[in-house]
Coordinates of C-alpha atoms and ligand atoms in Angstrom, one line a residue:
M25 CA -12.7 13.6 49.5
S26 CA -11.8 10.0 48.9
K27 CA -14.1 7.2 48.6
V28 CA -13.4 3.6 49.5
I29 CA -15.3 0.8 47.7
A30 CA -15.1 -2.8 48.7
V31 CA -16.2 -5.2 45.9
A32 CA -17.4 -8.2 47.7
N33 CA -19.4 -11.4 47.3
Q34 CA -18.5 -14.6 49.0
K35 CA -19.3 -16.5 45.9
G36 CA -16.4 -16.8 43.4
G37 CA -16.8 -16.2 39.6
V38 CA -19.4 -13.5 39.9
G39 CA -17.3 -10.7 38.2
K40 CA -15.8 -9.0 41.3
T41 CA -12.3 -8.8 39.8
V42 CA -13.4 -7.8 36.2
T43 CA -15.5 -5.2 37.9
C44 CA -12.6 -3.8 40.0
V45 CA -10.4 -3.5 37.0
N46 CA -13.0 -1.7 34.8
L47 CA -14.5 0.4 37.6
G48 CA -11.0 1.5 38.7
I49 CA -9.6 2.2 35.3
G50 CA -12.9 3.9 34.2
L51 CA -12.8 6.2 37.2
A52 CA -9.1 7.0 36.4
R53 CA -10.1 7.9 32.7
E54 CA -12.5 10.5 34.2
G55 CA -9.5 12.1 35.9
N56 CA -9.6 10.6 39.3
K57 CA -6.5 9.3 41.2
V58 CA -7.3 5.6 41.8
L59 CA -5.7 2.9 44.0
L60 CA -6.8 -0.8 43.5
I61 CA -6.1 -3.1 46.4
D62 CA -5.9 -6.9 45.8
C63 CA -7.3 -8.6 48.9
D64 CA -7.6 -12.2 47.3
P65 CA -4.7 -14.6 47.9
Q66 CA -5.3 -15.9 44.4
G67 CA -3.9 -12.5 43.1
S68 CA -6.4 -12.4 40.2
L69 CA -6.6 -8.6 40.2
T70 CA -2.7 -8.4 40.3
I71 CA -2.5 -10.8 37.4
S72 CA -5.2 -9.1 35.5
L73 CA -3.2 -5.9 35.5
G74 CA -0.2 -7.5 33.9
C75 CA 1.8 -9.1 36.8
D76 CA 2.2 -12.7 35.8
E77 CA 3.6 -14.1 39.0
P78 CA 2.2 -12.2 42.1
D79 CA 3.6 -14.9 44.4
R80 CA 7.1 -14.0 43.5
L81 CA 6.8 -10.4 44.4
D82 CA 9.1 -9.1 47.1
Y83 CA 6.6 -6.8 48.6
S84 CA 2.8 -7.0 48.4
L85 CA -0.3 -6.2 50.6
A86 CA 0.5 -8.9 53.1
N87 CA 3.9 -7.2 53.8
A88 CA 2.3 -3.8 54.4
L89 CA -0.2 -5.4 56.8
I90 CA 2.4 -7.3 58.7
G91 CA 4.3 -4.1 59.0
I92 CA 1.2 -2.5 60.5
I93 CA 0.6 -5.5 62.8
N94 CA 4.3 -5.1 64.1
D95 CA 3.9 -1.4 64.7
E96 CA 6.5 -0.6 62.1
P97 CA 6.3 2.6 60.1
V98 CA 4.6 1.6 56.7
D99 CA 5.2 3.5 53.4
V100 CA 1.8 3.4 51.8
S101 CA 3.4 3.7 48.3
R102 CA 5.9 0.9 48.7
G103 CA 5.2 -2.1 46.5
L104 CA 2.7 -0.3 44.3
I105 CA 2.5 -1.3 40.6
H106 CA 1.8 1.7 38.3
H107 CA -0.4 0.5 35.5
E108 CA -0.2 2.2 32.1
E109 CA -3.9 3.0 32.1
G110 CA -3.4 5.4 35.1
V111 CA -4.2 3.4 38.2
D112 CA -2.0 2.2 41.1
V113 CA -2.3 -1.4 42.2
M114 CA -1.4 -2.7 45.6
P115 CA -0.8 -6.4 44.7
G116 CA -2.1 -9.3 46.6
N117 CA -0.7 -12.9 46.6
I118 CA -0.7 -16.2 48.5
E119 CA 0.9 -14.5 51.5
L120 CA -2.6 -13.2 52.4
S121 CA -3.7 -16.8 53.3
S122 CA -1.2 -17.1 56.1
L123 CA -1.9 -13.5 57.0
E124 CA -5.6 -14.5 57.6
I125 CA -4.5 -17.0 60.1
T126 CA -2.2 -14.6 61.8
L127 CA -4.9 -12.0 62.0
T128 CA -7.2 -14.3 64.0
G129 CA -4.8 -14.1 67.1
I130 CA -4.0 -10.3 67.2
I131 CA -5.4 -7.2 68.7
S132 CA -7.5 -5.0 66.3
R133 CA -7.6 -7.8 63.9
E134 CA -10.5 -6.4 61.9
T135 CA -9.0 -2.9 61.4
I136 CA -5.4 -3.7 60.2
L137 CA -6.4 -2.9 56.6
R138 CA -8.1 0.3 57.7
Q139 CA -4.8 1.6 58.9
Y140 CA -3.3 1.2 55.4
V141 CA -6.4 2.5 53.7
N142 CA -6.6 5.5 55.9
M143 CA -3.1 6.5 54.7
A144 CA -4.1 5.9 51.1
R145 CA -7.1 8.1 51.4
E146 CA -4.8 11.2 51.6
L147 CA -3.3 10.3 48.1
Y148 CA -6.3 9.0 46.1
D149 CA -9.8 9.9 45.1
Y150 CA -11.0 6.3 45.0
V151 CA -9.7 3.2 46.7
I152 CA -11.2 0.0 45.2
I153 CA -10.8 -3.2 47.2
D154 CA -11.1 -6.6 45.4
C155 CA -12.3 -9.1 48.0
M156 CA -11.7 -12.8 48.2
P157 CA -14.5 -15.2 47.7
S158 CA -15.2 -15.7 51.5
L159 CA -16.4 -13.8 54.4
G160 CA -13.3 -14.4 56.4
M161 CA -11.0 -12.0 58.1
M162 CA -9.6 -10.1 55.0
T163 CA -13.1 -9.5 53.8
I164 CA -14.1 -8.2 57.2
N165 CA -11.1 -6.0 57.2
A166 CA -12.2 -4.6 53.7
L167 CA -15.8 -4.0 55.0
A168 CA -14.5 -2.4 58.2
C169 CA -12.5 0.3 56.2
A170 CA -14.9 0.9 53.3
D171 CA -17.4 3.7 52.8
S172 CA -19.4 1.4 50.7
V173 CA -19.8 -2.2 49.4
L174 CA -20.4 -2.9 45.8
I175 CA -22.0 -6.5 45.2
P176 CA -21.5 -8.0 41.9
V177 CA -24.1 -10.8 41.3
Q178 CA -23.9 -13.3 38.4
A179 CA -27.2 -13.5 36.5
A180 CA -27.0 -17.3 36.3
Y181 CA -29.0 -18.6 39.3
L182 CA -31.0 -17.1 42.0
P183 CA -28.4 -16.1 44.6
V184 CA -30.8 -15.1 47.4
K185 CA -29.4 -17.2 50.2
G186 CA -25.8 -16.1 49.6
L187 CA -26.8 -12.5 49.2
Q188 CA -28.8 -12.6 52.5
Q189 CA -25.7 -14.0 54.3
L190 CA -23.5 -11.2 52.8
I191 CA -26.0 -8.5 53.7
K192 CA -26.2 -9.8 57.3
T193 CA -22.4 -9.7 57.5
I194 CA -22.4 -6.1 56.2
G195 CA -24.9 -5.3 58.9
R196 CA -22.8 -6.8 61.6
V197 CA -19.8 -5.0 60.4
K198 CA -21.8 -1.7 60.2
R199 CA -23.0 -2.1 63.8
Q200 CA -19.8 -3.2 65.4
L201 CA -17.0 -1.7 63.4
N202 CA -18.0 0.8 60.8
Q203 CA -21.0 2.8 61.3
K204 CA -20.8 4.7 58.0
L205 CA -20.7 1.7 55.8
Q206 CA -23.2 1.7 53.1
I207 CA -24.2 -0.6 50.2
E208 CA -23.3 1.0 46.9
G209 CA -25.5 -1.4 45.1
I210 CA -26.0 -4.7 43.5
L211 CA -24.4 -5.0 40.0
I212 CA -25.9 -7.8 37.9
T213 CA -23.0 -9.3 35.8
M214 CA -22.7 -11.7 33.0
V215 CA -26.2 -11.2 31.6
D216 CA -27.0 -13.3 28.6
N217 CA -29.6 -11.1 26.9
R218 CA -30.5 -13.8 24.4
T219 CA -32.2 -15.8 27.3
N220 CA -35.4 -15.1 29.1
Y221 CA -33.8 -16.9 32.1
A222 CA -31.3 -13.9 32.5
K223 CA -34.1 -11.5 32.3
D224 CA -36.1 -13.4 35.0
I225 CA -33.2 -13.4 37.3
S226 CA -32.7 -9.7 37.0
A227 CA -36.4 -9.1 37.5
Q228 CA -36.3 -11.3 40.7
I229 CA -33.2 -9.6 42.1
Y230 CA -34.9 -6.2 41.5
E231 CA -38.1 -7.3 43.1
A232 CA -36.4 -8.8 46.1
Y233 CA -33.9 -6.0 46.8
S234 CA -34.6 -2.7 45.1
S235 CA -36.9 -1.3 47.9
T236 CA -33.9 -1.4 50.4
I237 CA -30.8 -1.6 48.2
N238 CA -29.8 0.2 45.1
V239 CA -29.8 -2.2 42.1
F240 CA -27.8 -0.7 39.3
E241 CA -29.9 0.0 36.3
T242 CA -26.9 -0.9 34.1
E243 CA -26.3 -4.6 33.7
I244 CA -23.0 -6.0 32.5
P245 CA -23.6 -8.3 29.5
L246 CA -21.9 -11.7 29.2
S247 CA -19.0 -11.0 26.8
V248 CA -16.2 -13.2 25.6
R249 CA -14.1 -10.1 25.3
A250 CA -14.7 -9.4 29.0
A251 CA -13.5 -12.9 29.8
E252 CA -10.3 -12.3 27.9
I253 CA -9.1 -9.2 29.7
S254 CA -7.4 -11.0 32.6
A255 CA -4.9 -12.5 30.2
S256 CA -4.5 -9.2 28.2
G257 CA -3.3 -7.2 31.2
S258 CA -5.6 -4.2 30.1
S259 CA -9.1 -2.9 30.7
L260 CA -12.1 -3.3 28.3
Y261 CA -11.6 0.4 27.3
V262 CA -8.4 -0.6 25.6
Y263 CA -8.9 -4.2 24.8
D264 CA -12.4 -3.9 23.2
P265 CA -13.3 -0.1 23.4
K266 CA -16.3 -0.4 21.1
G267 CA -17.8 -3.6 22.7
K268 CA -21.0 -3.9 24.7
A269 CA -19.1 -4.7 28.0
A270 CA -17.0 -1.6 27.8
S271 CA -20.0 0.6 27.2
A272 CA -21.9 -1.0 30.0
Y273 CA -19.0 -0.5 32.4
S274 CA -19.0 3.2 31.3
S275 CA -22.6 3.7 32.0
F276 CA -22.3 1.8 35.4
I277 CA -19.5 4.2 36.3
R278 CA -21.8 7.2 35.5
E279 CA -24.3 5.6 37.9
V280 CA -21.6 5.3 40.7
I281 CA -20.5 8.8 40.3
N282 CA -24.0 10.3 40.1
N283 CA -26.0 8.2 42.4
G284 CA -24.2 8.5 45.7
T285 CA -25.4 5.7 48.0
K286 CA -28.8 5.2 49.1
S287 CA -29.0 5.4 52.8
W288 CA -29.2 1.9 54.0
S289 CA -29.8 0.2 57.4
E290 CA -29.9 -3.4 58.1
S291 CA -33.3 -3.4 59.6
K292 CA -34.8 -2.4 56.2
A293 CA -32.8 -4.9 54.2
V294 CA -33.2 -8.2 56.1
Ligands
ADP16 P1 -14.7 -13.2 40.8 O1 -13.6 -12.1 41.0 O2 -15.9 -12.8 41.5 O3 -14.2 -14.5 41.1 P2 -14.1 -12.7 38.0 O4 -14.1 -11.2 37.8 O5 -12.7 -13.3 38.1 O6 -15.0 -13.1 39.3 O7 -15.0 -13.4 36.8 C1 -15.1 -14.8 36.8 C2 -14.9 -15.3 35.4 O8 -15.8 -14.9 34.6 C3 -13.5 -14.9 34.8 O9 -13.0 -16.0 34.1 C4 -13.8 -13.8 34.1 O10 -12.9 -13.6 33.0 C5 -15.2 -14.1 33.6 N1 -16.1 -12.9 33.3 C6 -16.2 -11.8 34.1 N2 -17.0 -10.9 33.7 C7 -17.5 -11.4 32.5 C8 -18.5 -11.0 31.5 N3 -19.1 -9.8 31.6 N4 -18.8 -11.9 30.5 C9 -18.1 -13.0 30.4 N5 -17.2 -13.4 31.2 C10 -16.9 -12.7 32.2
MG17 MG1 -11.7 -12.3 41.9

């Protein structure tokens, strides 16, 4: 059975894209068929996986979604990039920005991506969606079609306000559009273990949320090598296989595979 995970946080620079790359490729290395979908007009996921100029692609996620809006037959495999580390990528680019505006005026605007993803479910074990840093229409679409949301949080400041807003939005989507939506968990990223500050933040996130939301035991360390992978076009498992970030992502994936998702309801969390 396929599982669809949306990686979301309306704050930028928290490690969503790096997490998508290493989660997706890590799952593929375990023998799973994996599709990564780039829902960010900046195309960072697409660039990270070796496509230098996503804005010049002939066909990308926006084209597939416009096809769905126009009731045209859509081939789910069209436009996919096959990455050498065993994942497929549906690229995203600047055209998603104008699509966001188009979406606001159409019927079923929150569930256009769901129609694409439901076709992909037939072909893949995991579909991982890299969301843009906003709670706009594309992110709502991602939440409306996912089985769970993974929330990367940077261990740099206390992100309580932003997190509460995100959790509220997830609750709203769950009530109105996607009752089976779960929270996969909070993943603490860019942890600088040399500082007490990072440990304090982890402890505070754990204290505030772990009774209602899964907080992954594995934390992703701050790592220069992790910051370099976007330019390398590969995952940490190839770029820096013995490094601490690669090994952290491996144990995080073990948690994702083993843990399932804690049953979550908004009333418990807010
Ligand atoms: P988002 O998708 O949430 O905007 P990114 O995954 O693009 O975040 O990460 C933001 C920046 O931090 C990027 O420059 C990325 O290379 C860097 N980065 C991501 N994870 C780490 C890490 N574990 N250690 C150091 N830098 C990281
Ligand atoms: Mg990103």
